[in-house]
PDB file of C-alpha atoms in Angstrom:
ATOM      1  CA  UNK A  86     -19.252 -17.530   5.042  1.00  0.00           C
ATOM      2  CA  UNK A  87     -20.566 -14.605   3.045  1.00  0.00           C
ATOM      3  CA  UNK A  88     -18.589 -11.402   3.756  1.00  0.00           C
ATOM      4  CA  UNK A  89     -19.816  -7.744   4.362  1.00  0.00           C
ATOM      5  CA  UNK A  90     -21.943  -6.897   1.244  1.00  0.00           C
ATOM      6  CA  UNK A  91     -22.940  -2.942  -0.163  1.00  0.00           C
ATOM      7  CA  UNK A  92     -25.032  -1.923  -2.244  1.00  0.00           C
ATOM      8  CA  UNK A  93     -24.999  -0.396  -4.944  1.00  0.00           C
ATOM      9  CA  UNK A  94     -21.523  -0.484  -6.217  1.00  0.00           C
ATOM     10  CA  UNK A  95     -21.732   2.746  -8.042  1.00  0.00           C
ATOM     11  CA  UNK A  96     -24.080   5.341  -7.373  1.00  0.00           C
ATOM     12  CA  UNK A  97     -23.815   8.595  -9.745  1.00  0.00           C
ATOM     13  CA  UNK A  98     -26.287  12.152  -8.336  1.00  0.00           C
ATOM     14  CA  UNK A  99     -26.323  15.891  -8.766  1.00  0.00           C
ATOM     15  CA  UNK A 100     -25.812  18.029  -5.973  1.00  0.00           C
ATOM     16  CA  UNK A 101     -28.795  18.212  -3.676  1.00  0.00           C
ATOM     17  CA  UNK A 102     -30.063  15.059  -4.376  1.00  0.00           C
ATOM     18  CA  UNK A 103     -29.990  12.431  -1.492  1.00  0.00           C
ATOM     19  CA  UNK A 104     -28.308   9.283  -1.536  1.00  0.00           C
ATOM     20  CA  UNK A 105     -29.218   5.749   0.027  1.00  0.00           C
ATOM     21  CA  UNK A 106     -26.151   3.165   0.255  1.00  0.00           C
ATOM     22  CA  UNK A 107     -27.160  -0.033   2.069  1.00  0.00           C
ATOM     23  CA  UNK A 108     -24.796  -2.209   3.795  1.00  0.00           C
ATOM     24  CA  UNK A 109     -25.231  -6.136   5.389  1.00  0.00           C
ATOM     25  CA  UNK A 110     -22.925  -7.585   7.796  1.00  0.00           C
ATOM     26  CA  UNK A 111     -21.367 -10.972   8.303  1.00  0.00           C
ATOM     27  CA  UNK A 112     -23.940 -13.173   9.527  1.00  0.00           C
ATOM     28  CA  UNK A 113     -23.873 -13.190  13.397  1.00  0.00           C
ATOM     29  CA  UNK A 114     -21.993  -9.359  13.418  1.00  0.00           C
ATOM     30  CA  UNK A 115     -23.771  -7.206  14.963  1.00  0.00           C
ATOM     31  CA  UNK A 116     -21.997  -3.986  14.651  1.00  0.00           C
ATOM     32  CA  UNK A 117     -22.078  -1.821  11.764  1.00  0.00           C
ATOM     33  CA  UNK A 118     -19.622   0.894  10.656  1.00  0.00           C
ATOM     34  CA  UNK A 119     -19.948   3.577   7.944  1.00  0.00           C
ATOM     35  CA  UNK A 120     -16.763   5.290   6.576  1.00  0.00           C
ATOM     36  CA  UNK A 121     -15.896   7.675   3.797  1.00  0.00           C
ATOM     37  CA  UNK A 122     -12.483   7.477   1.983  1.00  0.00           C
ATOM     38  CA  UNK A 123     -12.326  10.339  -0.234  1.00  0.00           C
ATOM     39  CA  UNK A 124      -9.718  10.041  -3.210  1.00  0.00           C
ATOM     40  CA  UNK A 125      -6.237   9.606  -2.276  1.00  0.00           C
ATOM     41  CA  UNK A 126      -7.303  10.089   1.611  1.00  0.00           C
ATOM     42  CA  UNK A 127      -7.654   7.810   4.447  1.00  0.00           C
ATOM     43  CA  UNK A 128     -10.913   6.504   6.206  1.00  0.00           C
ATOM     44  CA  UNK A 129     -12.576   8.884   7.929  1.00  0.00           C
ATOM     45  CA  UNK A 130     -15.359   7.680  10.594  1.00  0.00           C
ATOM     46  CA  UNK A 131     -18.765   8.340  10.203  1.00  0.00           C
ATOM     47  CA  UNK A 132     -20.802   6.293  11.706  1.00  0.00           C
ATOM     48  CA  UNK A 133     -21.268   3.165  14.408  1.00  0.00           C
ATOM     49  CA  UNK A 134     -24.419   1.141  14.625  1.00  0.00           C
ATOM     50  CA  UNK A 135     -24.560  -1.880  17.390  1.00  0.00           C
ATOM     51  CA  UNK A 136     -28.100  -3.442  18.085  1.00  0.00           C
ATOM     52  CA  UNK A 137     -30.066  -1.142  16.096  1.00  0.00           C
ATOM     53  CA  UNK A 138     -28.862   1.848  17.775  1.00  0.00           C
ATOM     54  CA  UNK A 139     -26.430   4.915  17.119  1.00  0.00           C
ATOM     55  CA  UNK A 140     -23.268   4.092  19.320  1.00  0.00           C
ATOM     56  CA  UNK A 141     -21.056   7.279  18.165  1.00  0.00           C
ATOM     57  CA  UNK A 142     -21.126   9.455  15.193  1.00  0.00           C
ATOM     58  CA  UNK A 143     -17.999  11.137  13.598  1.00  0.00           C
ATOM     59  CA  UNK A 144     -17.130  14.560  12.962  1.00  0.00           C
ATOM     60  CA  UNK A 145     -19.441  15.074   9.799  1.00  0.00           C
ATOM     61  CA  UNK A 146     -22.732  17.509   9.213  1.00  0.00           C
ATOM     62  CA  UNK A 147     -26.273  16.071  10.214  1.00  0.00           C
ATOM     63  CA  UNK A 148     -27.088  15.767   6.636  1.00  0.00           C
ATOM     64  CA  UNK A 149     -25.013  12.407   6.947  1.00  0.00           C
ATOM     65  CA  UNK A 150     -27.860  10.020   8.870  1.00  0.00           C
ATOM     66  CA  UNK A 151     -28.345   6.434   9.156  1.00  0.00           C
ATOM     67  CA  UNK A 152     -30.050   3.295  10.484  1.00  0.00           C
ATOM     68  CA  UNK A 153     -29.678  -0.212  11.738  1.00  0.00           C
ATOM     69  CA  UNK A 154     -32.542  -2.816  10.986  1.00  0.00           C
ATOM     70  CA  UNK A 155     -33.909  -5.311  12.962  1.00  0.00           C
ATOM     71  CA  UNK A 156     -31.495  -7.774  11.072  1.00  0.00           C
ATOM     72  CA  UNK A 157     -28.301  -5.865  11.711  1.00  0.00           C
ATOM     73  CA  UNK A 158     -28.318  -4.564   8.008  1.00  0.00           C
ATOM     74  CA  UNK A 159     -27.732  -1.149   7.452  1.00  0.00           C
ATOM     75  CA  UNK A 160     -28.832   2.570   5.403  1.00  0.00           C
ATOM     76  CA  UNK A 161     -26.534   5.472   5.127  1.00  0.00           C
ATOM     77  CA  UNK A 162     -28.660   8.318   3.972  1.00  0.00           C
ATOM     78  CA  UNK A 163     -27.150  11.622   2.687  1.00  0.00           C
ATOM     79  CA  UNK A 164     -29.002  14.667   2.091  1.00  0.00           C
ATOM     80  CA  UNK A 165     -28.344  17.699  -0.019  1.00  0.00           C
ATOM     81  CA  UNK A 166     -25.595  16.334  -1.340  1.00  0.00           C
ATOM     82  CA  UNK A 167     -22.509  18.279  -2.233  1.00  0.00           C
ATOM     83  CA  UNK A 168     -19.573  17.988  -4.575  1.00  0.00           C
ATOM     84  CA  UNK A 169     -16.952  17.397  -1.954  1.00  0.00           C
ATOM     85  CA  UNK A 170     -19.404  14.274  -0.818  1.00  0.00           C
ATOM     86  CA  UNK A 171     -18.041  12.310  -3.901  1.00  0.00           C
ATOM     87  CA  UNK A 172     -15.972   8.925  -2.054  1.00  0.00           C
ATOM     88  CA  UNK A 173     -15.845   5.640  -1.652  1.00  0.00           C
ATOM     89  CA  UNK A 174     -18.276   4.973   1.387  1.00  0.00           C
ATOM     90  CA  UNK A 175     -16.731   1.752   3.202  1.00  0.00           C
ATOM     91  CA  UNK A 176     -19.117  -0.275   5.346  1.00  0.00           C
ATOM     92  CA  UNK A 177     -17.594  -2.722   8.260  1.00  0.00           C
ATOM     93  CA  UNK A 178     -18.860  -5.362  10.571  1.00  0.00           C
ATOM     94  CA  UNK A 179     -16.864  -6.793  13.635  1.00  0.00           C
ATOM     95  CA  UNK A 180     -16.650  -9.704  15.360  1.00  0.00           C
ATOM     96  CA  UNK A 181     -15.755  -9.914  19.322  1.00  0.00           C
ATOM     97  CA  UNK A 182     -12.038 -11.046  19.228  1.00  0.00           C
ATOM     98  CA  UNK A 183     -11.634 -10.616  22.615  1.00  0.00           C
ATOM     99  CA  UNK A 184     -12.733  -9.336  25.836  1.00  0.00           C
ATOM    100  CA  UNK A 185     -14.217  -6.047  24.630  1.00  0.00           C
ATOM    101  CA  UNK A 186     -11.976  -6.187  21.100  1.00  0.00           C
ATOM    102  CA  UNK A 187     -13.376  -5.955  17.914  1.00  0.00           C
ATOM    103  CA  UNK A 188     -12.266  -6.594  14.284  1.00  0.00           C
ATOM    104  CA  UNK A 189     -13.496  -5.025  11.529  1.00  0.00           C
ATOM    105  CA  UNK A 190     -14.166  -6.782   8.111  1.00  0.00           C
ATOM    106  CA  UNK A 191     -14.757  -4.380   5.256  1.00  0.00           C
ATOM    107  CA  UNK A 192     -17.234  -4.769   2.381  1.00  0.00           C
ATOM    108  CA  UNK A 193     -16.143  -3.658  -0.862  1.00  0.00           C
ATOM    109  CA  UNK A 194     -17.578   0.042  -0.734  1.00  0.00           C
ATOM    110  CA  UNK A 195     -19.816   2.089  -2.035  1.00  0.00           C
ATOM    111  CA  UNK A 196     -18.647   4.698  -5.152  1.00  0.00           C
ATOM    112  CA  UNK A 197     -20.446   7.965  -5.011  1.00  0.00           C
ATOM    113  CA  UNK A 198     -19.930  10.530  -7.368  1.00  0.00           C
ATOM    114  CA  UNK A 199     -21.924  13.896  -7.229  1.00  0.00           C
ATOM    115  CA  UNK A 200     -22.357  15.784 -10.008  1.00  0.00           C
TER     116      UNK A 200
ATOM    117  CA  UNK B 139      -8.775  15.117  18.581  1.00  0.00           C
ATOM    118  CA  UNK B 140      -6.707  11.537  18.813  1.00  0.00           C
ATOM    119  CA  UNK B 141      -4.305  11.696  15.468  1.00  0.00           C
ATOM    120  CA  UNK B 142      -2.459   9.025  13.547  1.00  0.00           C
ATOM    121  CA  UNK B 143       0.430   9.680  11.770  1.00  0.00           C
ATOM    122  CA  UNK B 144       2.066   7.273   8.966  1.00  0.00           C
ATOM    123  CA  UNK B 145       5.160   7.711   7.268  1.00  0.00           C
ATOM    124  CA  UNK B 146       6.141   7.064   4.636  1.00  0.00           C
ATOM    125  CA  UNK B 147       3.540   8.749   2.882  1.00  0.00           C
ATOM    126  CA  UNK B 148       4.287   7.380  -0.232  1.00  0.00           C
ATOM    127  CA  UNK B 149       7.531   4.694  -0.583  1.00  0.00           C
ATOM    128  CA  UNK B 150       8.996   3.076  -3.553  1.00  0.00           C
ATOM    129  CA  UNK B 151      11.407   0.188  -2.734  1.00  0.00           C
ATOM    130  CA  UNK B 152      13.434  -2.661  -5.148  1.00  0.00           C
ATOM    131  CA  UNK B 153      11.939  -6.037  -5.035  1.00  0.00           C
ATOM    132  CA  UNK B 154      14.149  -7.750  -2.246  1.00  0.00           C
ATOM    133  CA  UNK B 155      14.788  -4.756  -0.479  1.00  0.00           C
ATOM    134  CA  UNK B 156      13.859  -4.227   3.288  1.00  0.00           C
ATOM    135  CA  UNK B 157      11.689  -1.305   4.621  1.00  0.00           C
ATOM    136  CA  UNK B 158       9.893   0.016   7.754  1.00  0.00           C
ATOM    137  CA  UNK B 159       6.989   2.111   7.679  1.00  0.00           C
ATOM    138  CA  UNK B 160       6.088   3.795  10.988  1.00  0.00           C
ATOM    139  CA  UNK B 161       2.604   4.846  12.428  1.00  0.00           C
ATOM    140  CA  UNK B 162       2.831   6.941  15.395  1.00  0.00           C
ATOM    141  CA  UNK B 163      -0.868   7.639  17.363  1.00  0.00           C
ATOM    142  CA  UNK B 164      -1.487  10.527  20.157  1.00  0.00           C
ATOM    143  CA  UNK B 165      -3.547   8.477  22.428  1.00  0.00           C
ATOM    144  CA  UNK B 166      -3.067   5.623  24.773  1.00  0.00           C
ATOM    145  CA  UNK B 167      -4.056   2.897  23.096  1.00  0.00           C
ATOM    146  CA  UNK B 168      -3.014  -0.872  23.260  1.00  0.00           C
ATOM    147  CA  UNK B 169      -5.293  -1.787  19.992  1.00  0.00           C
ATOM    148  CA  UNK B 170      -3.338  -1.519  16.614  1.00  0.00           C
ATOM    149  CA  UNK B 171      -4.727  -2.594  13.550  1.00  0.00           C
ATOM    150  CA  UNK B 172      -2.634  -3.236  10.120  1.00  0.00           C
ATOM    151  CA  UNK B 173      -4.889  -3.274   6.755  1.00  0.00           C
ATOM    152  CA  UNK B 174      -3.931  -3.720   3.231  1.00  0.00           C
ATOM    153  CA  UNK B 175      -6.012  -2.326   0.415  1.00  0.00           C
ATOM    154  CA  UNK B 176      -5.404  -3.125  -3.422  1.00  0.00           C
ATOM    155  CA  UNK B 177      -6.453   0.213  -5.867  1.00  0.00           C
ATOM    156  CA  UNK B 178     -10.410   0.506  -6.461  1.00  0.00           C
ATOM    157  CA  UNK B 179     -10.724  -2.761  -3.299  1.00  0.00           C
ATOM    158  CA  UNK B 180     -11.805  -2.382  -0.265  1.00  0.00           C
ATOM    159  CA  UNK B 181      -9.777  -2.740   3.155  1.00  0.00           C
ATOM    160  CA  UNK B 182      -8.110  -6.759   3.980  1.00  0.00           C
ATOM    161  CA  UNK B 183      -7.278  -7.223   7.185  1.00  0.00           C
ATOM    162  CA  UNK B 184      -3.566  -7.930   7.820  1.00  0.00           C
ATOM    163  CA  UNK B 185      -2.573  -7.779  11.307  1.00  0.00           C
ATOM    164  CA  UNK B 186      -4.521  -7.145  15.292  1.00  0.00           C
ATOM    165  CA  UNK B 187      -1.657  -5.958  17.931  1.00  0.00           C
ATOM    166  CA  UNK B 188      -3.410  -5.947  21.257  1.00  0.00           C
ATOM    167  CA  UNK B 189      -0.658  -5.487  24.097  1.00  0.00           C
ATOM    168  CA  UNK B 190       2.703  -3.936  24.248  1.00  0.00           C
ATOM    169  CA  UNK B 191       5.374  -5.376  22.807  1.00  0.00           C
ATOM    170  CA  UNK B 192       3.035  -7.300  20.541  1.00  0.00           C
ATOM    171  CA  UNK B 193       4.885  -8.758  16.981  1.00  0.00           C
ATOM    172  CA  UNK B 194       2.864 -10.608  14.455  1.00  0.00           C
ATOM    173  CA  UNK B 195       4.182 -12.144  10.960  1.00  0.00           C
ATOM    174  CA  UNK B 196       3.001 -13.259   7.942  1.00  0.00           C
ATOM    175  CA  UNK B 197       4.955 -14.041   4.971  1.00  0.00           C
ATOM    176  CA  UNK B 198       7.073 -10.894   4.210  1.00  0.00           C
ATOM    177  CA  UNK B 199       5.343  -8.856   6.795  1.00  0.00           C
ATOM    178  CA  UNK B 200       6.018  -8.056  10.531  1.00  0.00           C
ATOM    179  CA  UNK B 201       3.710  -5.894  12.716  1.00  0.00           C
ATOM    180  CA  UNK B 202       5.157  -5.032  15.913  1.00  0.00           C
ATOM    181  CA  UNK B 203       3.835  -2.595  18.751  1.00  0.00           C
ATOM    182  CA  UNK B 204       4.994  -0.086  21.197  1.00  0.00           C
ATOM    183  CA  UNK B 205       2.273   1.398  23.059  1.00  0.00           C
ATOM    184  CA  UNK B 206       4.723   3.285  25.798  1.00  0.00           C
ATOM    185  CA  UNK B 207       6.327   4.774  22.362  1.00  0.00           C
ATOM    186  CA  UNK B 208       2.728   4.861  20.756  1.00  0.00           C
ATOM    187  CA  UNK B 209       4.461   3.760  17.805  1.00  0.00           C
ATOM    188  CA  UNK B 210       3.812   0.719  15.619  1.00  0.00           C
ATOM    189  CA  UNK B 211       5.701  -0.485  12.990  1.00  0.00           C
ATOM    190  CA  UNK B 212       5.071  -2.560   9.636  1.00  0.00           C
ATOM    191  CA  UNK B 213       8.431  -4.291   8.423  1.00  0.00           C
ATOM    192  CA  UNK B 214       8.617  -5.625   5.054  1.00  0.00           C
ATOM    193  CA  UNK B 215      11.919  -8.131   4.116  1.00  0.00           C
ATOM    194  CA  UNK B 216      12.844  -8.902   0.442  1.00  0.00           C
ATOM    195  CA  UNK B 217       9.970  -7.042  -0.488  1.00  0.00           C
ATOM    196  CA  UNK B 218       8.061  -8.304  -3.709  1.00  0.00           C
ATOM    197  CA  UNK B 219       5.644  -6.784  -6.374  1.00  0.00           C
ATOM    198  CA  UNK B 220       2.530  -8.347  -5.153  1.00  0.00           C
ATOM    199  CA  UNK B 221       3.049  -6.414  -1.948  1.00  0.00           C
ATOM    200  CA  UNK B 222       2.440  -3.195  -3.776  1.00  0.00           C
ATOM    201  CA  UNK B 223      -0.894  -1.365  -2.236  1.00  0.00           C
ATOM    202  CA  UNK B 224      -1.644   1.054   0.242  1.00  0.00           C
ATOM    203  CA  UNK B 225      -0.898   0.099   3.965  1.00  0.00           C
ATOM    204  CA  UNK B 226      -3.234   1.916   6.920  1.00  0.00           C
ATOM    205  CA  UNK B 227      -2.317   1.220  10.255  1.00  0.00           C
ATOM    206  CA  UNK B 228      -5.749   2.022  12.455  1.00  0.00           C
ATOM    207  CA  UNK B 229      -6.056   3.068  16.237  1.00  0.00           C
ATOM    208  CA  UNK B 230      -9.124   1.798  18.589  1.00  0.00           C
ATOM    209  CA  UNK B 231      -9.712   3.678  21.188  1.00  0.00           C
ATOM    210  CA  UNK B 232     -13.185   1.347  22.322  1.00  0.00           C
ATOM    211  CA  UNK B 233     -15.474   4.537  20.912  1.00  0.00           C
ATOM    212  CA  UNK B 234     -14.096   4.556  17.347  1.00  0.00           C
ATOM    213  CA  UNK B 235     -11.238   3.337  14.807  1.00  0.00           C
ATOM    214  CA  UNK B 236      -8.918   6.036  13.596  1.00  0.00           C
ATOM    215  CA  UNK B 237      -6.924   5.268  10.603  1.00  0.00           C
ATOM    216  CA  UNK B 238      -3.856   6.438   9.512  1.00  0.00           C
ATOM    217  CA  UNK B 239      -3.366   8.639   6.447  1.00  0.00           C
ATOM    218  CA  UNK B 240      -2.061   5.343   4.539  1.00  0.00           C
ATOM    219  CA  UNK B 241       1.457   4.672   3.117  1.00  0.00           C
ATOM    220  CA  UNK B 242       1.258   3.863  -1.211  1.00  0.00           C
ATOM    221  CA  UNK B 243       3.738   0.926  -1.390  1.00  0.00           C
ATOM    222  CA  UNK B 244       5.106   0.237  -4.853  1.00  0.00           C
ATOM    223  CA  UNK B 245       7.302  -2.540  -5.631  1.00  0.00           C
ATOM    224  CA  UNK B 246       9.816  -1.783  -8.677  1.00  0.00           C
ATOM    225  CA  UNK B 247      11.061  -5.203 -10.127  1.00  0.00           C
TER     226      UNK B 247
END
C-alpha cells in the first residue's frame, strides 16, 4: 500500500511569492491534514480537509488556504509569503481506527524555504 | 487554548539506561498519540492510547496513559542508539491533533 505522498520535496521562493504544496492520501483515506513544523519546533495545525470540505482551520493568517479534490488529494496554497513561513509543511491522512478515532499517517513533508 | 507539555525537552541517556519522558495535556482527553521522527523524516507512528489506564509496548518502548492525571508517559528500558530521534506525544480532542513540543532523544554508546 502506497503511503501519504507530497509534492515537491523542496520548494525554494522570495518573500511575496505564493507557494503550492500538493499532498495525496492513502488510498481509501479520506481525511487530509496540513501541518507546519518550523525548525526545532513541534507541529503546529493548520489545516483539516474531510470529503472535500474545510472541517477546522488552525490558528494561522488567511493567507494560508487550501483545497480537497474530488479524489481526496490535496493543495496548500500560501500567499505573500514571509520569511518566518520557511518549515517543513507535513501532510497526514487517517484511517477510522475506531468508533469516531482516527490515526494519522504522515507523508514525508514538504521543505519550504523563503528567501 | 488546549496545551501539551513534554519534558524532557531535550534528554541524553547511556545505552542500557532506563528513562521516562512525560507529556502532560490541559484538556480532557482519552486519545494519546506517541510518534517518532528521525532528523530531516517525517512523523512514524509509534503508539494509539485510547482509554485510561491504557499501556502499549513495543520492543524497548512502553506508552502508558492517565487521563484523570492527563498525563502520559513514554518509558524507554536499556535504551539503545537506534532509539535516538525526537519523540512527540499528540492530543485529539475529535476537532484537531495537538502535539507536544517534542523531546530530542540521544543515545550515547
Amino acid at each position: 500500500e502506497a503511503g501519504v505522498t507530497q509534492s515537491p520535496t523542496h520548494l525554494i521562493k522570495t518573500r511575496g511569492q505564493q507557494a503550492t504544496l500538493r499532498c495525496s492520501p492513502i488510498s481509501g483515506h479520506t481525511s487530509v491534514y496540513w501541518y507546519q513544523q518550523a525548525l526545532g519546533l513541534g507541529l503546529q495545525f493548520l489545516l483539516w480537509y474531510d470529503e472535500g470540505e474545510e472541517r477546522n482551520r488552525g490558528n494561522f493568517p488567511p493567507r494560508f488556504s487550501g483545497r480537497q479534490f474530488p479524489n481526496y488529494s490535496s493543495e496548500l496554497n500560501v500567499n505573500a509569503l514571509e520569511l518566518e513561513d520557511s518549515a517543513l509543511y507535513l501532510c497526514a491522512s487517517s484511517s477510522e481506527i475506531g468508533k469516531g478515532v482516527y490515526e494519522q499517517y504522515f507523508g514525508p513533508g514538504t521543505r519550504l524555504t523563503v528567501t | 487554548e488546549l496545551k501539551v507539555e513534554q519534558n524532557p525537552l531535550f534528554l541524553s541517556m547511556q545505552e542500557g539506561k532506563n528513562y521516562t519522558i512525560y507529556c502532560n495535556y490541559s484538556t480532557t482527553s482519552d486519545r494519546l498519540y506517541w510518534y517518532r521522527q528521525d532528523p530531516g523524516k517525517s512523523l512514524e507512528s509509534l503508539f494509539v492510547l485510547l482509554s485510561n489506564g491504557a499501556v502499549k509496548q513495543e520492543g524497548r518502548l512502553m506508552a502508558s496513559l492517565d487521563t484523570k492525571a492527563r498525563l502520559s508517559t513514554l518509558h524507554i528500558t536499556a535504551a539503545v542508539h537506534d532509539l535516538s530521534a525526537t519523540y512527540f506525544c499528540a492530543v485529539d480532542t475529535g476537532n484537531q491533533f495537538y502535539f507536544g513540543t517534542g523531546t530530542s532523544l540521544t543515545v550515547i554508546p
